[in-house]
Amino acid sequence: MKKILVLEDEANIRSFVVINLKRAGYETIEAGDGPEALEQIQKNPDIKVALLDIMLPGDMDGFEVCRRIRATNSQIGIIMLTARTQEMDKVTGLMTGADDYVTKPFSPAELTARVDALYRRTGGEPAADSAEISQPPFLLNTRNRTLEKNGQRVKLTQVEYSIMKLFMDNPGKALSRDEILNAVWGKNYVGELKIVDVNIRRLRIKIEDNAQAPTYITTVWGYGYKWGF
Ligand code: CA
């Protein structure tokens, strides 16, 4: 069963989300506040995707829940549900480790499309035959979906891993934002191109010696990015 956590304090919205996800074939685990969501994640290690509302009752907002999940789990897919449309909210959400965001109000079709796309990326992708791509100081293990730099594990989300894989499959090639979006988020992705930049900014912090002066992921102005090998 494809298991999804739905963290949303407003009962109307939560049941709307749950009904539509069930219709799309998902099993839903519900939570009404942050601590309850974290407890459910612990109890259900087979949850593949979490939908996190941002404004929640109590001390813990959706960003904090996201941070706490990511502190121990880089595999789960996280989509933030935001009522506020300010760009900063979205960006902050992504910087805390979310993979995507959906702005309320959203249509059932939009929501399921996002969940399906993320589920495909995080859920049991068959292991590849060739297990490693070595481009010192980086070593990408495609079987475990892990990255090492100088022998040290770099913790990546599934989206970040997919971007790294795309780069390391295409050394020295300038990749447009559209190409990256299509390859990583899928051709049916309905969100904004900006999500590519946000994820790359976060990836640079993790893999570059100096994220302010990147040498591995370089910017191709007005076009996209290049893996600098
Ligand atoms: Ca709320």
Tab-separated table of C-alpha atoms and ligand atoms in Angstrom:
chain	number	residue	atom	x	y	z
A	1	MET	CA	0.000	0.000	0.000
A	2	LYS	CA	1.238	3.467	-0.841
A	3	LYS	CA	1.315	5.200	2.510
A	4	ILE	CA	1.108	8.979	2.935
A	5	LEU	CA	1.082	11.212	5.986
A	6	VAL	CA	-1.331	14.142	5.926
A	7	LEU	CA	-0.577	16.788	8.548
A	8	GLU	CA	-3.301	19.446	8.506
A	9	ASP	CA	-5.135	20.942	11.472
A	10	GLU	CA	-8.198	22.157	9.570
A	11	ALA	CA	-10.614	19.235	9.461
A	12	ASN	CA	-12.281	20.360	6.209
A	13	ILE	CA	-9.061	20.630	4.287
A	14	ARG	CA	-7.706	17.421	5.765
A	15	SER	CA	-10.729	15.371	4.761
A	16	PHE	CA	-10.658	16.958	1.292
A	17	VAL	CA	-7.031	15.918	0.896
A	18	VAL	CA	-7.578	12.464	2.363
A	19	ILE	CA	-10.606	11.701	0.160
A	20	ASN	CA	-8.715	12.660	-2.965
A	21	LEU	CA	-5.585	10.724	-2.052
A	22	LYS	CA	-7.619	7.632	-1.221
A	23	ARG	CA	-9.348	7.942	-4.561
A	24	ALA	CA	-5.904	8.015	-6.173
A	25	GLY	CA	-4.970	4.761	-4.435
A	26	TYR	CA	-3.074	5.956	-1.371
A	27	GLU	CA	-3.406	4.875	2.228
A	28	THR	CA	-3.491	7.981	4.399
A	29	ILE	CA	-2.248	8.480	7.951
A	30	GLU	CA	-3.672	11.638	9.499
A	31	ALA	CA	-2.240	14.076	12.001
A	32	GLY	CA	-3.594	17.354	13.379
A	33	ASP	CA	-0.444	18.827	14.891
A	34	GLY	CA	3.338	18.531	14.771
A	35	PRO	CA	3.983	16.092	17.633
A	36	GLU	CA	1.252	13.784	16.340
A	37	ALA	CA	2.825	13.830	12.870
A	38	LEU	CA	6.278	12.938	14.228
A	39	GLU	CA	4.765	10.123	16.259
A	40	GLN	CA	2.995	8.716	13.195
A	41	ILE	CA	6.207	8.858	11.166
A	42	GLN	CA	7.943	6.827	13.876
A	43	LYS	CA	5.121	4.315	14.041
A	44	ASN	CA	4.886	3.981	10.262
A	45	PRO	CA	8.391	3.744	8.807
A	46	ASP	CA	6.856	2.748	5.460
A	47	ILE	CA	5.396	6.242	4.902
A	48	LYS	CA	6.893	7.378	1.606
A	49	VAL	CA	5.514	10.910	1.319
A	50	ALA	CA	4.443	13.478	3.931
A	51	LEU	CA	2.144	16.447	3.266
A	52	LEU	CA	2.840	19.122	5.869
A	53	ASP	CA	0.640	22.121	6.513
A	54	ILE	CA	2.669	25.117	7.706
A	55	MET	CA	0.400	27.003	10.109
A	56	LEU	CA	-0.401	24.602	12.944
A	57	PRO	CA	-1.677	24.857	16.504
A	58	GLY	CA	0.914	24.590	19.275
A	59	ASP	CA	4.625	25.431	19.261
A	60	MET	CA	5.633	23.435	16.237
A	61	ASP	CA	4.889	24.718	12.731
A	62	GLY	CA	5.203	22.742	9.508
A	63	PHE	CA	8.755	23.968	8.875
A	64	GLU	CA	9.877	22.650	12.255
A	65	VAL	CA	8.158	19.314	11.601
A	66	CYS	CA	9.982	19.172	8.273
A	67	ARG	CA	13.335	19.919	9.935
A	68	ARG	CA	12.780	17.223	12.540
A	69	ILE	CA	11.779	14.606	9.982
A	70	ARG	CA	14.823	15.444	7.851
A	71	ALA	CA	17.149	15.240	10.855
A	72	THR	CA	16.700	11.468	10.841
A	73	ASN	CA	15.148	10.653	7.478
A	74	SER	CA	16.420	11.781	4.088
A	75	GLN	CA	14.406	9.212	2.120
A	76	ILE	CA	10.859	10.391	2.709
A	77	GLY	CA	9.318	12.831	0.207
A	78	ILE	CA	7.995	16.052	1.757
A	79	ILE	CA	5.432	18.438	0.267
A	80	MET	CA	4.570	21.619	2.151
A	81	LEU	CA	0.982	22.882	2.028
A	82	THR	CA	1.088	26.634	2.224
A	83	ALA	CA	-1.725	29.135	2.547
A	84	ARG	CA	0.626	32.046	2.150
A	85	THR	CA	1.815	32.783	-1.335
A	86	GLN	CA	4.861	34.836	-0.433
A	87	GLU	CA	7.907	33.526	-2.211
A	88	MET	CA	9.976	33.547	0.967
A	89	ASP	CA	7.708	31.018	2.615
A	90	LYS	CA	8.177	28.635	-0.242
A	91	VAL	CA	11.894	29.099	-0.331
A	92	THR	CA	12.240	28.722	3.423
A	93	GLY	CA	10.198	25.553	3.233
A	94	LEU	CA	12.472	24.107	0.621
A	95	MET	CA	15.588	25.134	2.491
A	96	THR	CA	14.439	23.174	5.539
A	97	GLY	CA	14.408	20.053	3.404
A	98	ALA	CA	11.030	19.912	1.667
A	99	ASP	CA	10.957	18.587	-1.886
A	100	ASP	CA	7.974	20.521	-3.137
A	101	TYR	CA	5.165	22.838	-2.079
A	102	VAL	CA	1.520	23.279	-3.021
A	103	THR	CA	-0.246	26.593	-2.486
A	104	LYS	CA	-3.789	26.594	-1.129
A	105	PRO	CA	-6.331	26.524	-2.564
A	106	PHE	CA	-5.298	23.634	-4.777
A	107	SER	CA	-7.346	21.366	-7.023
A	108	PRO	CA	-7.516	17.610	-6.376
A	109	ALA	CA	-5.838	17.030	-9.745
A	110	GLU	CA	-2.928	19.324	-8.887
A	111	LEU	CA	-2.429	17.742	-5.492
A	112	THR	CA	-2.490	14.165	-6.759
A	113	ALA	CA	-0.166	15.036	-9.644
A	114	ARG	CA	2.402	16.416	-7.196
A	115	VAL	CA	2.050	13.483	-4.824
A	116	ASP	CA	2.283	10.942	-7.664
A	117	ALA	CA	5.414	12.601	-9.025
A	118	LEU	CA	7.132	12.675	-5.652
A	119	TYR	CA	5.998	9.172	-4.811
A	120	ARG	CA	7.523	7.853	-8.027
A	121	ARG	CA	10.834	9.491	-7.159
A	122	THR	CA	10.927	8.291	-3.561
A	123	GLY	CA	9.108	4.973	-3.807
A	124	GLY	CA	10.866	1.730	-4.694
A	125	GLU	CA	12.687	2.616	-7.877
A	126	PRO	CA	14.364	-0.565	-9.109
A	127	ALA	CA	18.094	-0.702	-8.443
A	128	ALA	CA	20.324	0.127	-11.378
A	129	ASP	CA	22.824	-2.378	-12.730
A	130	SER	CA	25.966	-0.273	-12.561
A	131	ALA	CA	26.318	0.573	-8.910
A	132	GLU	CA	28.797	3.447	-8.819
A	133	ILE	CA	29.725	6.618	-10.628
A	134	SER	CA	33.133	7.845	-9.509
A	135	GLN	CA	34.161	11.440	-10.244
A	136	PRO	CA	36.671	12.318	-7.515
A	137	PRO	CA	36.166	13.651	-4.949
A	138	PHE	CA	32.620	12.386	-5.521
A	139	LEU	CA	31.330	8.843	-5.494
A	140	LEU	CA	27.675	8.221	-6.306
A	141	ASN	CA	26.241	4.837	-5.406
A	142	THR	CA	23.173	4.288	-7.588
A	143	ARG	CA	22.132	1.130	-5.773
A	144	ASN	CA	21.941	2.741	-2.330
A	145	ARG	CA	21.244	6.190	-3.827
A	146	THR	CA	23.993	7.721	-1.711
A	147	LEU	CA	26.752	10.256	-2.324
A	148	GLU	CA	30.208	10.468	-0.805
A	149	LYS	CA	32.660	13.332	-1.011
A	150	ASN	CA	36.238	12.453	-0.058
A	151	GLY	CA	34.892	9.259	1.467
A	152	GLN	CA	32.426	11.132	3.683
A	153	ARG	CA	28.716	10.546	3.242
A	154	VAL	CA	26.778	13.629	2.096
A	155	LYS	CA	23.178	13.430	3.271
A	156	LEU	CA	20.883	14.093	0.313
A	157	THR	CA	17.141	14.159	-0.159
A	158	GLN	CA	15.812	11.989	-2.995
A	159	VAL	CA	15.386	15.045	-5.199
A	160	GLU	CA	18.946	16.184	-4.519
A	161	TYR	CA	20.167	12.691	-5.288
A	162	SER	CA	18.305	12.738	-8.623
A	163	ILE	CA	19.902	16.075	-9.523
A	164	MET	CA	23.375	14.758	-8.633
A	165	LYS	CA	22.776	11.658	-10.733
A	166	LEU	CA	21.723	13.821	-13.676
A	167	PHE	CA	24.843	15.975	-13.322
A	168	MET	CA	27.205	13.045	-12.930
A	169	ASP	CA	25.664	11.331	-15.962
A	170	ASN	CA	26.348	14.515	-17.949
A	171	PRO	CA	29.774	15.833	-16.923
A	172	GLY	CA	30.741	19.107	-18.569
A	173	LYS	CA	27.397	19.506	-20.320
A	174	ALA	CA	25.335	22.651	-19.823
A	175	LEU	CA	21.863	21.589	-18.731
A	176	SER	CA	18.962	23.999	-19.071
A	177	ARG	CA	16.557	24.523	-16.177
A	178	ASP	CA	13.848	22.876	-18.290
A	179	GLU	CA	15.981	19.800	-18.898
A	180	ILE	CA	16.693	19.494	-15.188
A	181	LEU	CA	13.031	20.001	-14.298
A	182	ASN	CA	11.907	17.382	-16.827
A	183	ALA	CA	14.520	14.859	-15.791
A	184	VAL	CA	14.081	15.210	-12.043
A	185	TRP	CA	10.491	16.336	-11.480
A	186	GLY	CA	8.974	14.728	-14.567
A	187	LYS	CA	7.433	16.129	-17.731
A	188	ASN	CA	4.025	16.525	-16.109
A	189	TYR	CA	5.294	18.715	-13.297
A	190	VAL	CA	3.031	21.719	-12.977
A	191	GLY	CA	5.098	23.847	-10.599
A	192	GLU	CA	7.572	26.646	-11.233
A	193	LEU	CA	11.022	26.503	-12.807
A	194	LYS	CA	12.338	28.296	-9.721
A	195	ILE	CA	12.221	25.040	-7.786
A	196	VAL	CA	15.310	23.966	-9.738
A	197	ASP	CA	17.300	26.974	-8.481
A	198	VAL	CA	16.164	26.481	-4.904
A	199	ASN	CA	17.236	22.844	-4.868
A	200	ILE	CA	20.543	23.611	-6.507
A	201	ARG	CA	21.275	26.331	-3.988
A	202	ARG	CA	20.713	23.784	-1.225
A	203	LEU	CA	22.763	21.139	-3.009
A	204	ARG	CA	25.674	23.567	-3.340
A	205	ILE	CA	25.668	24.150	0.401
A	206	LYS	CA	26.030	20.409	0.854
A	207	ILE	CA	28.629	19.556	-1.772
A	208	GLU	CA	30.695	22.647	-2.607
A	209	ASP	CA	33.832	23.614	-0.683
A	210	ASN	CA	32.456	27.152	-0.752
A	211	ALA	CA	28.797	27.503	-1.748
A	212	GLN	CA	29.336	31.216	-2.499
A	213	ALA	CA	31.961	30.363	-5.114
A	214	PRO	CA	30.807	27.027	-6.519
A	215	THR	CA	33.262	25.047	-8.603
A	216	TYR	CA	31.388	21.772	-9.099
A	217	ILE	CA	27.905	23.026	-10.001
A	218	THR	CA	28.537	26.132	-12.056
A	219	THR	CA	25.901	28.557	-13.312
A	220	VAL	CA	25.405	28.976	-17.042
A	221	TRP	CA	23.888	32.435	-17.048
A	222	GLY	CA	20.458	32.769	-18.597
A	223	TYR	CA	20.368	29.036	-19.275
A	224	GLY	CA	20.960	26.644	-16.432
A	225	TYR	CA	23.754	24.730	-14.754
A	226	LYS	CA	26.797	22.636	-15.563
A	227	TRP	CA	28.563	19.904	-13.639
A	228	GLY	CA	32.094	21.202	-13.834
A	229	PHE	CA	34.105	18.163	-14.802
B	1	CA	CA	-3.294	25.189	9.244
